[in-house]
PDB file of C-alpha atoms in Angstrom:
ATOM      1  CA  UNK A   1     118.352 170.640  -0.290  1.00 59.00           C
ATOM      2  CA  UNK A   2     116.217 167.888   1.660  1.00 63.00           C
ATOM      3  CA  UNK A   3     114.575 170.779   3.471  1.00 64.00           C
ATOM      4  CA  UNK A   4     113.679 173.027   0.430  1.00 68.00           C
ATOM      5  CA  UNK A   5     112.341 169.677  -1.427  1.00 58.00           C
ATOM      6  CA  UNK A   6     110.229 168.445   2.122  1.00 62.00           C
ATOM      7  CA  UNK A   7     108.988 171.761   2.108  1.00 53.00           C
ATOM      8  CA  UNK A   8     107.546 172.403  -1.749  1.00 55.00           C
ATOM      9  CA  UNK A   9     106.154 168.365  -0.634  1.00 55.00           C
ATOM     10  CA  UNK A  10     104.226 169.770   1.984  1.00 58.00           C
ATOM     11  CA  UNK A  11     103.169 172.831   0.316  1.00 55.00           C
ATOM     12  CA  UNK A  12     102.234 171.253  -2.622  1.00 57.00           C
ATOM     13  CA  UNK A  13     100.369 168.814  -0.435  1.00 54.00           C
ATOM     14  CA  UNK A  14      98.449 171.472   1.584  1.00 56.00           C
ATOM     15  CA  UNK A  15      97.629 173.504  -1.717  1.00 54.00           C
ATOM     16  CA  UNK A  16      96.333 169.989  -3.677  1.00 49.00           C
ATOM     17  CA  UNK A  17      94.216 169.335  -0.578  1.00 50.00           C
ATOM     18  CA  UNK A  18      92.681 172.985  -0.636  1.00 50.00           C
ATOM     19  CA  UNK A  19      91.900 172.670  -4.255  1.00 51.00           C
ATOM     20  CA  UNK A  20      89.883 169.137  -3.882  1.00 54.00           C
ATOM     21  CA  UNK A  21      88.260 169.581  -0.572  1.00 58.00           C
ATOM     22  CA  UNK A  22      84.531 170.167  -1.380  1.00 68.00           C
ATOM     23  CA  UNK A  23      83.216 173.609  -0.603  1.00 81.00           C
ATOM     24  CA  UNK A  24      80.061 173.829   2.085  1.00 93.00           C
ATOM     25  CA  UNK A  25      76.949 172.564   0.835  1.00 96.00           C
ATOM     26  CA  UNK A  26      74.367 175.028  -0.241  1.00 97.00           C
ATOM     27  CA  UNK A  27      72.201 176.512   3.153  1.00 98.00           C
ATOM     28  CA  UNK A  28      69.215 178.263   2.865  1.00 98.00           C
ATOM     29  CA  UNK A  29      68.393 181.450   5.013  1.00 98.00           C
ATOM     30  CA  UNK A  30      65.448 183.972   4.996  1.00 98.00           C
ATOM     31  CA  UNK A  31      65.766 187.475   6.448  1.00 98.00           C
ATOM     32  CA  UNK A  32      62.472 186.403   8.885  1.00 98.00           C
ATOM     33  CA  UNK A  33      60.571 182.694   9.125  1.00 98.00           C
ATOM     34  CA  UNK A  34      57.533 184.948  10.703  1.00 98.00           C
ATOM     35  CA  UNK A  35      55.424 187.911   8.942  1.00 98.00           C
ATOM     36  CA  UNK A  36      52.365 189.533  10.720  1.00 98.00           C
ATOM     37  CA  UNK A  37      50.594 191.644   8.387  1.00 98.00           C
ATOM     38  CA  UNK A  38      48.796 192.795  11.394  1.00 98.00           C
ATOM     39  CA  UNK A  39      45.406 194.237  10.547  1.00 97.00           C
ATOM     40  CA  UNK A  40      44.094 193.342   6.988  1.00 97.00           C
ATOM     41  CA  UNK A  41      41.283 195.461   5.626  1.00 96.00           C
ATOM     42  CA  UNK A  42      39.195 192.619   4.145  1.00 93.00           C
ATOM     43  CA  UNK A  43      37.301 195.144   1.458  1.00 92.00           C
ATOM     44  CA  UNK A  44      41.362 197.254   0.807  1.00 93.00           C
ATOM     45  CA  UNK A  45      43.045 194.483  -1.546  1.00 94.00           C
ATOM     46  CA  UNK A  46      45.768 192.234  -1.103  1.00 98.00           C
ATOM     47  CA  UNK A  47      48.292 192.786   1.370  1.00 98.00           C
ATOM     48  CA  UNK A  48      52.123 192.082   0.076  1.00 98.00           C
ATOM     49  CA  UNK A  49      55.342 191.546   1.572  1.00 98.00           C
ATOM     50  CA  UNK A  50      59.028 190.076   0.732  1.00 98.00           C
ATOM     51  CA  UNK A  51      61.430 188.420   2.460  1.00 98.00           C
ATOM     52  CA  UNK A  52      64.983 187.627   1.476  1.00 98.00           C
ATOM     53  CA  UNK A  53      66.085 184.478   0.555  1.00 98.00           C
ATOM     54  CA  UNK A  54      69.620 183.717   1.149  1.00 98.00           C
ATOM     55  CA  UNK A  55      72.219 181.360   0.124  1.00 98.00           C
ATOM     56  CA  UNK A  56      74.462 180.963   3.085  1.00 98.00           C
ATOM     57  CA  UNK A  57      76.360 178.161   1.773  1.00 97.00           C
ATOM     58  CA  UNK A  58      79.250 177.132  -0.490  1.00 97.00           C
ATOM     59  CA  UNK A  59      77.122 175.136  -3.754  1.00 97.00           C
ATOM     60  CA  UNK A  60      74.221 177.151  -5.449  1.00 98.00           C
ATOM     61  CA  UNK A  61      71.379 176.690  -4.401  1.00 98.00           C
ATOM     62  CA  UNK A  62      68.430 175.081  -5.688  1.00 98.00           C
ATOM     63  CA  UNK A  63      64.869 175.841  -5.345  1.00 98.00           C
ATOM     64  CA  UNK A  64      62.531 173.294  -6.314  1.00 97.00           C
ATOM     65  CA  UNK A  65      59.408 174.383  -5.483  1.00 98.00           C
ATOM     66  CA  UNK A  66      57.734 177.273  -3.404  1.00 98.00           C
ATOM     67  CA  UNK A  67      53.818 176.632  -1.993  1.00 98.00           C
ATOM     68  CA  UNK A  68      51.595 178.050   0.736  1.00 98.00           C
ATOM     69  CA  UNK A  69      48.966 176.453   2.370  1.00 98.00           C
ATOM     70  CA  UNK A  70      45.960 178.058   1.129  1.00 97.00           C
ATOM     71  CA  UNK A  71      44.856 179.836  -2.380  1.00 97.00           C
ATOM     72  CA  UNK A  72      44.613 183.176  -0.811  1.00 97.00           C
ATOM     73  CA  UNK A  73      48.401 183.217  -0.296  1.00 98.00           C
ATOM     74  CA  UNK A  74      50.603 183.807  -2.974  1.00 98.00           C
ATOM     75  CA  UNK A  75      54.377 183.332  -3.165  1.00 98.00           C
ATOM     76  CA  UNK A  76      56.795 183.884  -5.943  1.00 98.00           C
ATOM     77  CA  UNK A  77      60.654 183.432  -6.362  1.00 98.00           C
ATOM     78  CA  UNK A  78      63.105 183.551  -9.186  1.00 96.00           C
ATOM     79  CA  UNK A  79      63.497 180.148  -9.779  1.00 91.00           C
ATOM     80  CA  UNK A  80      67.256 180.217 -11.241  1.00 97.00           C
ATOM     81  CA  UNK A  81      69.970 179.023  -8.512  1.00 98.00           C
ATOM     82  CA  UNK A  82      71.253 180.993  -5.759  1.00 98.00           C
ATOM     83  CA  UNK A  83      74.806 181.441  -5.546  1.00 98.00           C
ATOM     84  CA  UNK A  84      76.628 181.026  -2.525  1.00 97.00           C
ATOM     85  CA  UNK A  85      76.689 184.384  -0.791  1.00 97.00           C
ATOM     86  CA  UNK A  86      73.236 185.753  -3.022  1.00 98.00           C
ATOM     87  CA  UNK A  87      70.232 186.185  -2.074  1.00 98.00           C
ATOM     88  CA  UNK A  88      66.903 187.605  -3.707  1.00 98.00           C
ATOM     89  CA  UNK A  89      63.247 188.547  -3.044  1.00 98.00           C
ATOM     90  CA  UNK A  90      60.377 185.655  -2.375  1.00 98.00           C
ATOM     91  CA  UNK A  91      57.509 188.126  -2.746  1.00 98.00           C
ATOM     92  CA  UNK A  92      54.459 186.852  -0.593  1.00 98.00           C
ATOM     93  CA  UNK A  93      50.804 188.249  -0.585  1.00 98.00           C
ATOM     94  CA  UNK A  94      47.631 187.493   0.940  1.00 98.00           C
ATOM     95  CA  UNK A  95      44.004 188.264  -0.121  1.00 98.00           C
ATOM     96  CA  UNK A  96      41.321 188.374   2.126  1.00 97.00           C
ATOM     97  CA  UNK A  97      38.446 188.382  -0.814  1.00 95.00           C
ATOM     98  CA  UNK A  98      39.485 184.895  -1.534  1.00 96.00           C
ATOM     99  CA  UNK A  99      37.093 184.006   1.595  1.00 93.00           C
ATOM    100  CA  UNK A 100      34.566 187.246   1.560  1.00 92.00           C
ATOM    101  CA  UNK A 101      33.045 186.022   4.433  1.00 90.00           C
ATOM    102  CA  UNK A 102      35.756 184.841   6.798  1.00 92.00           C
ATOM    103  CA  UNK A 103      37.265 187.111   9.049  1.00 94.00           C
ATOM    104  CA  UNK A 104      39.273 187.426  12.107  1.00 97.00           C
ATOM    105  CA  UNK A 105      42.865 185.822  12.812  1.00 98.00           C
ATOM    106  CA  UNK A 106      44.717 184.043  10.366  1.00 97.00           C
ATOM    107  CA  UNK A 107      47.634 181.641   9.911  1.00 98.00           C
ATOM    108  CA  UNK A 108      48.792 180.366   6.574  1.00 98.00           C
ATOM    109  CA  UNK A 109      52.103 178.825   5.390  1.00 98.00           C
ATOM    110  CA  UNK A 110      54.631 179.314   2.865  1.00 98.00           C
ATOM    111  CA  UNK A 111      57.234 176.315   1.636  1.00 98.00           C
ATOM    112  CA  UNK A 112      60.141 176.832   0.151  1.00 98.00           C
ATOM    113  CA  UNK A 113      61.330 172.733  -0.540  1.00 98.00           C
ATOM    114  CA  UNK A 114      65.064 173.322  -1.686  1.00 98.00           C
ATOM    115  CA  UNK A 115      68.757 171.101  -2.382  1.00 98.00           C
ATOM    116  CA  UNK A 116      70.322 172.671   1.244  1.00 98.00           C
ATOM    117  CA  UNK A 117      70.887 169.183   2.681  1.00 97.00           C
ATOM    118  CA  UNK A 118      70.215 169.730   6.767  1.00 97.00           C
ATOM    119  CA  UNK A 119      66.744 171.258   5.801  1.00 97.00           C
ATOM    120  CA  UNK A 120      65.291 170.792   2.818  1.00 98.00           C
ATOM    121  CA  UNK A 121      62.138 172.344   3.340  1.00 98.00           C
ATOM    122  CA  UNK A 122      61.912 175.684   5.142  1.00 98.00           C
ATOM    123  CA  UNK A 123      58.309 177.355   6.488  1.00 98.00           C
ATOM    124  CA  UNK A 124      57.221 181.029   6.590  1.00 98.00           C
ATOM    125  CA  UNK A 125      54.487 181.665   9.153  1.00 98.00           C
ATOM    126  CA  UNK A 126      52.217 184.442   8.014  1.00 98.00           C
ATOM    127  CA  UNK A 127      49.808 186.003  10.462  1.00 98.00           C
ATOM    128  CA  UNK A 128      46.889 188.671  10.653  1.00 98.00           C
ATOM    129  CA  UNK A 129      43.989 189.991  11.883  1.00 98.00           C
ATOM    130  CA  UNK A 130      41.137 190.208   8.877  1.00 97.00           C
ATOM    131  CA  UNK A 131      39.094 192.838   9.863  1.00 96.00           C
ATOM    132  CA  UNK A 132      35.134 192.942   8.405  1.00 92.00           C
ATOM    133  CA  UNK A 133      34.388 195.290   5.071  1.00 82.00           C
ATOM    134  CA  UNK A 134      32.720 198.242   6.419  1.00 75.00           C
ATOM    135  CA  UNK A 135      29.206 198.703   5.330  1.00 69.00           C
ATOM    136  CA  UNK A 136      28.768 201.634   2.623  1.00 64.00           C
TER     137      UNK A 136
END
């Protein structure tokens, strides 16, 4: 009898402690933090991509707010939460007639500021080469 009634105690114990322990925080996670669109053809449009963003947490996750470092680059997200385990697409695209008369390499940024704790804002690095409109 003292056994069967120290052992639903303990049980009961271990299952209450379970059920109030907090789950993970939420964690962001992107399928890449790079893109290289590699050669752009500055008079062929914008360029597009999309990369996954994950939640790899245990809280949904919030984003706040998604930027990029220049006009010419674009990004858009869904801005309900994430669940844990869910992830969607963060389109991204870059136009090259936003400066007609740079060329060449380029760098720009994406931010994605969100409520995952350890890093609250996350960068995207996206590269290229611009390449000069061909004369007609």
């Amino acid at each position: 009898m003292k056994y069967s009634l120290m052992l639903a105690l303990v049980l009961g114990a271990g299952v209450l402690a379970i059920t109030l322990w907090p789950a993970a925080p939420a964690q962001i996670g992107v399928s890449t933090t790079s893109v290289d669109f590699g050669e752009i053809d500055q008079g062929g449009g914008p360029v597009t991509t999309s990369v996954e963003v994950r939640n790899d947490g245990g809280q949904p996750l919030n984003i706040f707010r998604v930027s990029t470092s220049c006009g010419c680059t674009t990004a858009t997200l869904d801005s309900s939460p994430i669940e844990p385990g869910n992830s969607r697409p963060l389109t991204i695209q870059f136009d090259p007639m936003v400066h007609p008369d740079e060329n060449g390499p380029i760098t720009r940024m994406v931010y994605l500021q969100s409520s995952d704790p350890n890093q609250p804002e996350l960068e995207i690095e996206i590269t290229g080469t611009v390449m000069p409109r061909q004369p007609l």
